[in-house]
mmCIF file of N, CA and C in Angstrom:
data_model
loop_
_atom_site.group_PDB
_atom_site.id
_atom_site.type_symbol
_atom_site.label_atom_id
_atom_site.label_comp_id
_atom_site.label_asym_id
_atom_site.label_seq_id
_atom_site.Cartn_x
_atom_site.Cartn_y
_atom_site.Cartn_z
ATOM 1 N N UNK A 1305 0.837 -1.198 0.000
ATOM 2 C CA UNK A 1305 0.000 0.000 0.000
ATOM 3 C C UNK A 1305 0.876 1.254 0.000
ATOM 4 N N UNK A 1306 1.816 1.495 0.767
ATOM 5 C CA UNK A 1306 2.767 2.243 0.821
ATOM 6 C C UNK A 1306 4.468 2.268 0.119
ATOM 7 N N UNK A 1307 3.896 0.944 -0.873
ATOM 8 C CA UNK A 1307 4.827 0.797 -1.298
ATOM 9 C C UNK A 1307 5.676 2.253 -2.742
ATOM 10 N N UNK A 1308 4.755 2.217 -3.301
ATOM 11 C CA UNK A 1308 4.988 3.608 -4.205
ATOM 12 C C UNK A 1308 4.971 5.060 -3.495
ATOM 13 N N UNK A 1309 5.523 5.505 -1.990
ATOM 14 C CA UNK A 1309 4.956 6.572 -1.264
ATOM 15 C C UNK A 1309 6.520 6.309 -0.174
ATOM 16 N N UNK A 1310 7.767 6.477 -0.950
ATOM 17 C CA UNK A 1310 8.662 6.194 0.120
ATOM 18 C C UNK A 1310 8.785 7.202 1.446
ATOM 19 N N UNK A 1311 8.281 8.228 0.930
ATOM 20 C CA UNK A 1311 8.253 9.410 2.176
ATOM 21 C C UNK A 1311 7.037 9.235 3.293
ATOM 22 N N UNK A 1312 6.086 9.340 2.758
ATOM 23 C CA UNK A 1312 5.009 8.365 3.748
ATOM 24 C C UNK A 1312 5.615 7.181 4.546
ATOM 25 N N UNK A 1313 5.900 6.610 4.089
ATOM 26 C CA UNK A 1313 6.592 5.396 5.248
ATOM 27 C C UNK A 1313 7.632 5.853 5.912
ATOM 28 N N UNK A 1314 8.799 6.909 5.305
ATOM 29 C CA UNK A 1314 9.782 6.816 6.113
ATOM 30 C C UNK A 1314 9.469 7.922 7.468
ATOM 31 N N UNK A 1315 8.256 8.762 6.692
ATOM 32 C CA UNK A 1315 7.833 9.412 8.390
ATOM 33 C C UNK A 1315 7.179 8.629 9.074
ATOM 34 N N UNK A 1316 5.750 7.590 8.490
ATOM 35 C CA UNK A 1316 5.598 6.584 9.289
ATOM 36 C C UNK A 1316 6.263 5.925 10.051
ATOM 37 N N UNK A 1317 7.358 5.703 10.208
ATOM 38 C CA UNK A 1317 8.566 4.987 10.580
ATOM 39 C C UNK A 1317 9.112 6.250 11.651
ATOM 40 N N UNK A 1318 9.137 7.078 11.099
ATOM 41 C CA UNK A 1318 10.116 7.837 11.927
ATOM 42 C C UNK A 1318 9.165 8.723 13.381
ATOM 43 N N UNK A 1319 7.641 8.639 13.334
ATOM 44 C CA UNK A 1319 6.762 9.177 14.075
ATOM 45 C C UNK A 1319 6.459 7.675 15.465
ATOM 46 N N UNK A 1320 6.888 6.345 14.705
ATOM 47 C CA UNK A 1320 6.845 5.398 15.460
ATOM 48 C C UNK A 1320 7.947 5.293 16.381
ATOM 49 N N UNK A 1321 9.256 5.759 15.873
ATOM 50 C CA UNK A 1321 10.169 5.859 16.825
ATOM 51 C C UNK A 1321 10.638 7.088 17.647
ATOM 52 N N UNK A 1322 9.759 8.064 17.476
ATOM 53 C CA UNK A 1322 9.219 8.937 18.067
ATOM 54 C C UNK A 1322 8.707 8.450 19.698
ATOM 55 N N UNK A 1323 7.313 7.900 19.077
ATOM 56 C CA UNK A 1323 6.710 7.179 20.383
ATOM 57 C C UNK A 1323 7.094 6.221 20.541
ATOM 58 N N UNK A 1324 8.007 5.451 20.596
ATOM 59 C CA UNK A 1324 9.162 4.580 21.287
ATOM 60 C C UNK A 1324 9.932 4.903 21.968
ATOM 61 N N UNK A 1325 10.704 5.899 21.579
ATOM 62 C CA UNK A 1325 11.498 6.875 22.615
ATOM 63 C C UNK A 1325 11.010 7.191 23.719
ATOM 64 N N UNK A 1326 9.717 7.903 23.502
ATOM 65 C CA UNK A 1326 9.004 8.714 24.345
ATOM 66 C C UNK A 1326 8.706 7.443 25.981
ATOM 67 N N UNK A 1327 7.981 6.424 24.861
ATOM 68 C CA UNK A 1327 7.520 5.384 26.512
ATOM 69 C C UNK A 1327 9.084 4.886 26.745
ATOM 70 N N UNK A 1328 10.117 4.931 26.126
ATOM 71 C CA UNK A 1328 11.492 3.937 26.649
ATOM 72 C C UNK A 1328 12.302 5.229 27.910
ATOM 73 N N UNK A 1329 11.806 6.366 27.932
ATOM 74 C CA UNK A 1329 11.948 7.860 28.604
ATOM 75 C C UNK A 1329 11.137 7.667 29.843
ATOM 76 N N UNK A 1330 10.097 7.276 29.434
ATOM 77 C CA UNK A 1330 9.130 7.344 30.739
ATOM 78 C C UNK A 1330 9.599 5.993 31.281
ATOM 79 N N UNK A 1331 9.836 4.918 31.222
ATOM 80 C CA UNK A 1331 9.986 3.453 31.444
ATOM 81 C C UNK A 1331 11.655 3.614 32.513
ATOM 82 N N UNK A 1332 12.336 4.365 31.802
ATOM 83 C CA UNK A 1332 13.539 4.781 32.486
ATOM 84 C C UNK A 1332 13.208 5.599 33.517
ATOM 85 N N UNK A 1333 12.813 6.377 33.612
ATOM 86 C CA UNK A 1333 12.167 7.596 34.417
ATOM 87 C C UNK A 1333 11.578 6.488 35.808
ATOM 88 N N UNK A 1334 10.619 5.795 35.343
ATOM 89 C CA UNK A 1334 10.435 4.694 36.578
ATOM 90 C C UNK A 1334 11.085 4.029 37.104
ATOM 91 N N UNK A 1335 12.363 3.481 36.665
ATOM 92 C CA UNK A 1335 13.086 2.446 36.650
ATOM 93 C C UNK A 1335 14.250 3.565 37.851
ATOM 94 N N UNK A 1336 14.224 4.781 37.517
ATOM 95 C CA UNK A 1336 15.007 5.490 38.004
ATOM 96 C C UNK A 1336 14.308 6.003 39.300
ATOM 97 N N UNK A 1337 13.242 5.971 39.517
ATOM 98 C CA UNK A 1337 12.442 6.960 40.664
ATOM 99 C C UNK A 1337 12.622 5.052 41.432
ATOM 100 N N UNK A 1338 12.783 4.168 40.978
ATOM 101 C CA UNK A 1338 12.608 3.064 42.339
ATOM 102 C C UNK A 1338 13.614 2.474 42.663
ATOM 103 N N UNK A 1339 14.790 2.754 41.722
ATOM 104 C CA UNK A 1339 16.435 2.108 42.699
ATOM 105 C C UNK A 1339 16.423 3.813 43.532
ATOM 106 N N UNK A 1340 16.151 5.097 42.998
ATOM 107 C CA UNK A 1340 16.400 5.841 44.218
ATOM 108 C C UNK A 1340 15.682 5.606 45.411
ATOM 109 N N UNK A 1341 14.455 5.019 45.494
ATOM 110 C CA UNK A 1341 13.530 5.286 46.655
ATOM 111 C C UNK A 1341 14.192 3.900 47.589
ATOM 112 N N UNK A 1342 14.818 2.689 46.333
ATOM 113 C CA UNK A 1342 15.471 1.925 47.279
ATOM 114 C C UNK A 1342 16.571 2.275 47.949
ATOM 115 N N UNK A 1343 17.344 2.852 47.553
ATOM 116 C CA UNK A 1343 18.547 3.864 48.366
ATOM 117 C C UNK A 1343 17.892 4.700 49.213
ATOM 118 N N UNK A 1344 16.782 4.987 49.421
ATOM 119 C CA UNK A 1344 16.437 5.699 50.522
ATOM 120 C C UNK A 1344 15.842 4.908 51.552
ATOM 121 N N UNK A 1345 15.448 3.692 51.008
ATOM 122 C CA UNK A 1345 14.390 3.563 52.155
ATOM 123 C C UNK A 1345 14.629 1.363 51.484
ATOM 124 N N UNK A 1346 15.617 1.032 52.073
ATOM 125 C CA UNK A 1346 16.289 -0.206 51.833
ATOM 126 C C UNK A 1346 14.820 -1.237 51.804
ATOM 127 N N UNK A 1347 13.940 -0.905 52.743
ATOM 128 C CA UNK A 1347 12.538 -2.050 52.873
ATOM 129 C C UNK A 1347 12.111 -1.738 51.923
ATOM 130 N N UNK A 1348 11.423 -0.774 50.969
ATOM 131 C CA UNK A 1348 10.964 -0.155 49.751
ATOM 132 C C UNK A 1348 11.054 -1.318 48.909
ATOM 133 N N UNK A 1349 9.777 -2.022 48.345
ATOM 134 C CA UNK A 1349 9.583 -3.130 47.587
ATOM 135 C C UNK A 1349 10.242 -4.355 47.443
ATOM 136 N N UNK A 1350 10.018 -4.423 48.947
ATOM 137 C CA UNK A 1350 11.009 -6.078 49.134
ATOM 138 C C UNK A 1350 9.686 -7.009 49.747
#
């Protein structure tokens, strides 16, 4: 379908790794708010 439309796909493509970034940002962002809270507070999700 997109085959004759190389610019269409390559922003398709490039708006997807857009929002990939975006949740792999937020995913880090969590990953980061709970080894700090374990450095604060050692019982913290054990």
């Amino acid at each position: 379908m997109l085959s004759g439309r190389p610019f269409t796909r390559s922003l398709f493509v490039l708006v997807e790794l857009l929002h990939l970034h975006r949740l792999l940002i937020i995913h880090n962002n969590r990953y980061d708010y709970r080894i700090r809270s374990e450095k604060t507070n050692p019982n913290f999700l054990r």
